[in-house]
PDB file of C-alpha atoms in Angstrom:
ATOM      1  CA  ASP A   1      24.557  -0.999  -5.326  1.00 81.00           C
ATOM      2  CA  ILE A   2      21.155  -1.147  -4.332  1.00 83.00           C
ATOM      3  CA  ASP A   3      18.841   1.179  -5.950  1.00 88.00           C
ATOM      4  CA  LEU A   4      16.397   2.199  -3.416  1.00 88.00           C
ATOM      5  CA  GLY A   5      14.418   4.323  -5.846  1.00 89.00           C
ATOM      6  CA  GLN A   6      13.590   1.354  -8.057  1.00 89.00           C
ATOM      7  CA  ILE A   7      12.760  -0.767  -5.181  1.00 87.00           C
ATOM      8  CA  ARG A   8      10.047   1.480  -3.924  1.00 87.00           C
ATOM      9  CA  ILE A   9       8.906   1.863  -7.606  1.00 84.00           C
ATOM     10  CA  ASP A  10       8.427  -1.757  -7.722  1.00 85.00           C
ATOM     11  CA  MET A  11       6.567  -1.968  -4.503  1.00 82.00           C
ATOM     12  CA  LYS A  12       3.796   0.303  -5.538  1.00 82.00           C
ATOM     13  CA  ARG A  13       1.510  -2.384  -7.099  1.00 79.00           C
ATOM     14  CA  GLU A  14      -1.975  -1.668  -6.082  1.00 81.00           C
ATOM     15  CA  GLY A  15      -4.402  -4.643  -5.539  1.00 82.00           C
ATOM     16  CA  GLU A  16      -7.709  -4.908  -7.145  1.00 88.00           C
ATOM     17  CA  ASP A  17     -10.608  -2.826  -5.702  1.00 91.00           C
ATOM     18  CA  ILE A  18     -13.454  -5.153  -4.943  1.00 92.00           C
ATOM     19  CA  THR A  19     -15.730  -2.790  -2.958  1.00 94.00           C
ATOM     20  CA  THR A  20     -19.356  -2.842  -3.816  1.00 95.00           C
ATOM     21  CA  GLU A  21     -20.409   0.457  -1.810  1.00 95.00           C
ATOM     22  CA  GLU A  22     -19.098   3.953  -2.346  1.00 96.00           C
ATOM     23  CA  ILE A  23     -16.167   4.723   0.082  1.00 97.00           C
ATOM     24  CA  ILE A  24     -15.251   8.444   0.838  1.00 97.00           C
ATOM     25  CA  GLU A  25     -11.486   8.890   0.796  1.00 97.00           C
ATOM     26  CA  THR A  26     -10.123  12.097   2.494  1.00 96.00           C
ATOM     27  CA  THR A  27      -6.612  12.826   2.791  1.00 98.00           C
ATOM     28  CA  LYS A  28      -5.116  15.417   5.290  1.00 98.00           C
ATOM     29  CA  ILE A  29      -2.050  16.703   6.653  1.00 98.00           C
ATOM     30  CA  ILE A  30      -1.594  16.365  10.410  1.00 98.00           C
ATOM     31  CA  ALA A  31       0.889  18.353  12.728  1.00 97.00           C
ATOM     32  CA  LEU A  32       3.164  15.924  15.021  1.00 96.00           C
ATOM     33  CA  LYS A  33       5.591  17.071  17.319  1.00 91.00           C
ATOM     34  CA  ASP A  34       8.487  18.867  15.236  1.00 93.00           C
ATOM     35  CA  HIS A  35       6.830  17.759  11.684  1.00 96.00           C
ATOM     36  CA  MET A  36       3.698  16.981   9.321  1.00 98.00           C
ATOM     37  CA  ILE A  37       2.669  13.842   7.818  1.00 98.00           C
ATOM     38  CA  GLU A  38      -0.367  12.802   5.524  1.00 98.00           C
ATOM     39  CA  ILE A  39      -3.168  10.468   6.952  1.00 98.00           C
ATOM     40  CA  THR A  40      -5.857   8.982   4.418  1.00 98.00           C
ATOM     41  CA  ILE A  41      -9.204   8.488   5.975  1.00 97.00           C
ATOM     42  CA  TYR A  42     -11.756   6.040   4.484  1.00 97.00           C
ATOM     43  CA  GLU A  43     -15.333   5.877   5.379  1.00 96.00           C
ATOM     44  CA  ARG A  44     -18.694   4.518   4.071  1.00 96.00           C
ATOM     45  CA  LYS A  45     -20.680   7.197   2.348  1.00 95.00           C
ATOM     46  CA  ASP A  46     -23.986   5.854   3.848  1.00 92.00           C
ATOM     47  CA  GLN A  47     -22.210   6.452   7.477  1.00 89.00           C
ATOM     48  CA  LYS A  48     -20.545   9.974   6.658  1.00 82.00           C
ATOM     49  CA  ASP A  49     -22.956  11.949   8.763  1.00 81.00           C
ATOM     50  CA  SER A  50     -23.888   9.555  11.243  1.00 83.00           C
ATOM     51  CA  LYS A  51     -24.870  10.985  14.608  1.00 84.00           C
ATOM     52  CA  GLU A  52     -23.578   7.692  16.532  1.00 90.00           C
ATOM     53  CA  LYS A  53     -19.840   7.599  17.397  1.00 94.00           C
ATOM     54  CA  ARG A  54     -18.018   5.186  14.683  1.00 95.00           C
ATOM     55  CA  LYS A  55     -15.649   2.501  15.378  1.00 96.00           C
ATOM     56  CA  LEU A  56     -11.850   3.357  14.157  1.00 97.00           C
ATOM     57  CA  ALA A  57      -9.478   1.233  12.370  1.00 97.00           C
ATOM     58  CA  LEU A  58      -5.752   2.419  11.926  1.00 97.00           C
ATOM     59  CA  PHE A  59      -4.173   0.668   9.228  1.00 97.00           C
ATOM     60  CA  ILE A  60      -0.327   0.725   8.996  1.00 97.00           C
ATOM     61  CA  HIS A  61       1.052  -0.142   5.554  1.00 96.00           C
ATOM     62  CA  GLY A  62       3.933  -2.430   5.086  1.00 94.00           C
ATOM     63  CA  GLY A  63       7.127  -2.013   2.756  1.00 92.00           C
ATOM     64  CA  GLY A  64       9.864  -3.362   4.894  1.00 91.00           C
ATOM     65  CA  PHE A  65      10.658  -0.144   6.487  1.00 92.00           C
ATOM     66  CA  ILE A  66      12.093   1.410   3.167  1.00 91.00           C
ATOM     67  CA  GLY A  67       9.083   1.589   0.850  1.00 93.00           C
ATOM     68  CA  GLY A  68       5.434   1.170   0.640  1.00 92.00           C
ATOM     69  CA  ASP A  69       2.741   3.731   0.915  1.00 95.00           C
ATOM     70  CA  VAL A  70      -0.996   4.499   1.808  1.00 95.00           C
ATOM     71  CA  ARG A  71      -2.022   4.779  -1.684  1.00 93.00           C
ATOM     72  CA  THR A  72      -0.792   1.094  -2.808  1.00 92.00           C
ATOM     73  CA  LYS A  73      -3.022  -0.165   0.075  1.00 94.00           C
ATOM     74  CA  GLY A  74      -6.023   2.171  -0.603  1.00 95.00           C
ATOM     75  CA  ASN A  75      -8.080  -0.723  -1.906  1.00 95.00           C
ATOM     76  CA  GLN A  76      -7.532  -2.914   1.068  1.00 95.00           C
ATOM     77  CA  CYS A  77      -8.422   0.206   3.373  1.00 97.00           C
ATOM     78  CA  ARG A  78     -11.409   0.705   1.129  1.00 97.00           C
ATOM     79  CA  TYR A  79     -12.595  -2.930   1.934  1.00 97.00           C
ATOM     80  CA  LEU A  80     -12.020  -2.766   5.437  1.00 97.00           C
ATOM     81  CA  ALA A  81     -14.018   0.275   5.680  1.00 97.00           C
ATOM     82  CA  GLN A  82     -16.884  -1.299   3.879  1.00 97.00           C
ATOM     83  CA  GLN A  83     -16.753  -4.523   5.391  1.00 97.00           C
ATOM     84  CA  SER A  84     -16.360  -3.167   9.062  1.00 96.00           C
ATOM     85  CA  GLY A  85     -18.242  -0.224   9.165  1.00 95.00           C
ATOM     86  CA  ALA A  86     -15.463   1.419  10.573  1.00 96.00           C
ATOM     87  CA  VAL A  87     -13.446   4.745   9.555  1.00 97.00           C
ATOM     88  CA  VAL A  88     -10.395   3.380   8.400  1.00 98.00           C
ATOM     89  CA  VAL A  89      -7.155   5.786   8.871  1.00 98.00           C
ATOM     90  CA  SER A  90      -3.726   5.235   7.199  1.00 98.00           C
ATOM     91  CA  PRO A  91      -0.596   7.232   8.380  1.00 98.00           C
ATOM     92  CA  GLU A  92       1.813   8.157   5.613  1.00 98.00           C
ATOM     93  CA  TYR A  93       4.824   7.368   7.860  1.00 97.00           C
ATOM     94  CA  ARG A  94       8.295   8.479   7.184  1.00 97.00           C
ATOM     95  CA  LEU A  95      10.376   6.006   5.638  1.00 96.00           C
ATOM     96  CA  ALA A  96      13.954   4.642   6.465  1.00 95.00           C
ATOM     97  CA  PRO A  97      16.748   5.144   5.725  1.00 95.00           C
ATOM     98  CA  GLU A  98      15.981   9.110   5.117  1.00 96.00           C
ATOM     99  CA  THR A  99      14.295   8.830   8.704  1.00 96.00           C
ATOM    100  CA  PRO A 100      16.216   6.526  11.268  1.00 95.00           C
ATOM    101  CA  TYR A 101      14.219   4.658  14.079  1.00 92.00           C
ATOM    102  CA  PRO A 102      12.287   5.480  15.876  1.00 93.00           C
ATOM    103  CA  GLY A 103      10.864   8.031  13.401  1.00 95.00           C
ATOM    104  CA  ALA A 104       8.177   6.010  11.761  1.00 96.00           C
ATOM    105  CA  GLU A 105       7.146   4.668  15.061  1.00 94.00           C
ATOM    106  CA  GLU A 106       7.008   8.153  16.316  1.00 95.00           C
ATOM    107  CA  ASP A 107       4.568   8.877  13.487  1.00 97.00           C
ATOM    108  CA  VAL A 108       2.160   6.145  14.036  1.00 96.00           C
ATOM    109  CA  LEU A 109       2.269   7.134  17.761  1.00 94.00           C
ATOM    110  CA  GLY A 110       1.459  10.696  16.763  1.00 96.00           C
ATOM    111  CA  THR A 111      -1.331   9.528  14.633  1.00 97.00           C
ATOM    112  CA  ILE A 112      -3.211   7.726  17.613  1.00 95.00           C
ATOM    113  CA  ASP A 113      -2.579  10.921  19.578  1.00 95.00           C
ATOM    114  CA  TRP A 114      -4.035  13.064  16.789  1.00 97.00           C
ATOM    115  CA  LEU A 115      -7.043  10.816  16.346  1.00 97.00           C
ATOM    116  CA  GLU A 116      -7.737  10.928  20.219  1.00 95.00           C
ATOM    117  CA  ASP A 117      -7.545  14.733  20.016  1.00 97.00           C
ATOM    118  CA  ASN A 118      -9.897  15.156  17.022  1.00 96.00           C
ATOM    119  CA  ALA A 119     -12.381  12.151  17.996  1.00 96.00           C
ATOM    120  CA  ASP A 120     -15.218  14.359  18.285  1.00 94.00           C
ATOM    121  CA  ARG A 121     -14.576  16.154  14.859  1.00 92.00           C
ATOM    122  CA  PHE A 122     -14.534  12.977  13.151  1.00 91.00           C
ATOM    123  CA  ASN A 123     -17.232  11.307  15.264  1.00 93.00           C
ATOM    124  CA  ILE A 124     -15.134   8.344  16.134  1.00 95.00           C
ATOM    125  CA  ASP A 125     -14.814   6.349  19.338  1.00 95.00           C
ATOM    126  CA  THR A 126     -11.275   5.867  20.082  1.00 92.00           C
ATOM    127  CA  ASP A 127     -11.943   3.238  22.863  1.00 91.00           C
ATOM    128  CA  LYS A 128     -13.137   1.017  19.891  1.00 91.00           C
ATOM    129  CA  MET A 129     -10.070   1.509  17.983  1.00 93.00           C
ATOM    130  CA  ALA A 130      -8.588  -1.461  16.137  1.00 94.00           C
ATOM    131  CA  ILE A 131      -4.695  -1.273  15.226  1.00 93.00           C
ATOM    132  CA  MET A 132      -3.381  -3.404  12.527  1.00 95.00           C
ATOM    133  CA  GLY A 133      -0.753  -3.590   9.963  1.00 94.00           C
ATOM    134  CA  GLU A 134       1.139  -5.673   7.370  1.00 93.00           C
ATOM    135  CA  SER A 135       4.887  -6.570   7.163  1.00 93.00           C
ATOM    136  CA  ALA A 136       6.524  -3.307   8.521  1.00 94.00           C
ATOM    137  CA  GLY A 137       3.229  -1.997   9.685  1.00 94.00           C
ATOM    138  CA  GLY A 138       2.657  -5.243  11.613  1.00 92.00           C
ATOM    139  CA  HIS A 139       5.863  -4.583  13.366  1.00 91.00           C
ATOM    140  CA  TYR A 140       4.821  -0.832  14.241  1.00 92.00           C
ATOM    141  CA  TYR A 141       1.719  -2.458  15.690  1.00 89.00           C
ATOM    142  CA  LEU A 142       3.526  -4.927  17.793  1.00 89.00           C
ATOM    143  CA  GLN A 143       5.846  -2.020  18.954  1.00 88.00           C
ATOM    144  CA  ILE A 144       2.824   0.153  19.944  1.00 85.00           C
ATOM    145  CA  ILE A 145       1.443  -2.720  21.955  1.00 85.00           C
ATOM    146  CA  TYR A 146       4.399  -3.463  23.770  1.00 85.00           C
ATOM    147  CA  TYR A 147       4.936   0.334  24.484  1.00 81.00           C
ATOM    148  CA  SER A 148       1.475   0.514  25.907  1.00 82.00           C
ATOM    149  CA  VAL A 149       1.813  -2.558  28.001  1.00 82.00           C
ATOM    150  CA  CYS A 150       5.116  -1.403  29.347  1.00 83.00           C
ATOM    151  CA  VAL A 151       3.575   2.159  30.317  1.00 81.00           C
ATOM    152  CA  PHE A 152       0.818   0.582  31.952  1.00 80.00           C
ATOM    153  CA  PHE A 153       2.710  -1.702  33.850  1.00 83.00           C
ATOM    154  CA  LEU A 154       5.221   1.233  34.857  1.00 85.00           C
ATOM    155  CA  LEU A 155       1.955   2.888  36.251  1.00 85.00           C
ATOM    156  CA  CYS A 156       0.928   0.070  38.148  1.00 85.00           C
ATOM    157  CA  LEU A 157       4.233  -0.615  39.622  1.00 85.00           C
ATOM    158  CA  GLN A 158       4.293   3.325  40.522  1.00 84.00           C
ATOM    159  CA  PHE A 159       0.913   3.222  42.135  1.00 81.00           C
ATOM    160  CA  PHE A 160       1.871   0.178  44.240  1.00 84.00           C
ATOM    161  CA  LEU A 161       5.176   1.188  45.240  1.00 86.00           C
ATOM    162  CA  SER A 162       4.073   4.577  46.418  1.00 77.00           C
TER     163      SER A 162
END
C-alpha cells in the first residue's frame, strides 16, 4: 500500500530563507467558480505602498500532483520577490487524487483570472506577469501556455474565416 499521507509529510521540507530584506507575506482566500482556494502574496516591504504598477510573478509549487504546498516553497517565493521586485503570488491548488484532473489546472487559471480582476486593488500590472513553476507546477505552467496559444489560434482562425 502507498501511504499518501506520509508521502505528503516527507515533501514538506522548507529551503533556507536567504532573503536580506523584509518581505511582507499575506494569505487570502479567493473565490473561484464553485469553490475557494488560498493564495499567498509576497512583496517587498519597501514597495508595498508604491504608486507605480508593479510586476507580477505567479509561482506554482511542485509536488508530483499529489503533494507539495505553498508554505514549503515560501522561502523561494520570498527570495524571488526580493530579487525581482515583483509581487509574487502562489496558489494553493487542489491536489490529486482527491481532486481529479483538471481541478488543479482550473485553480491556477482561476487564480490568473482573479489577479486580472483585482489588479488595481494590489497595484499590479498583469501585462507584466511572469508565470513559473517547478515539477507539477511547471506542468501547469506549460498547460496554461498551451491553452493560451490554442485560444489565440482559434480566435485568429475564426477572424480569418468569417
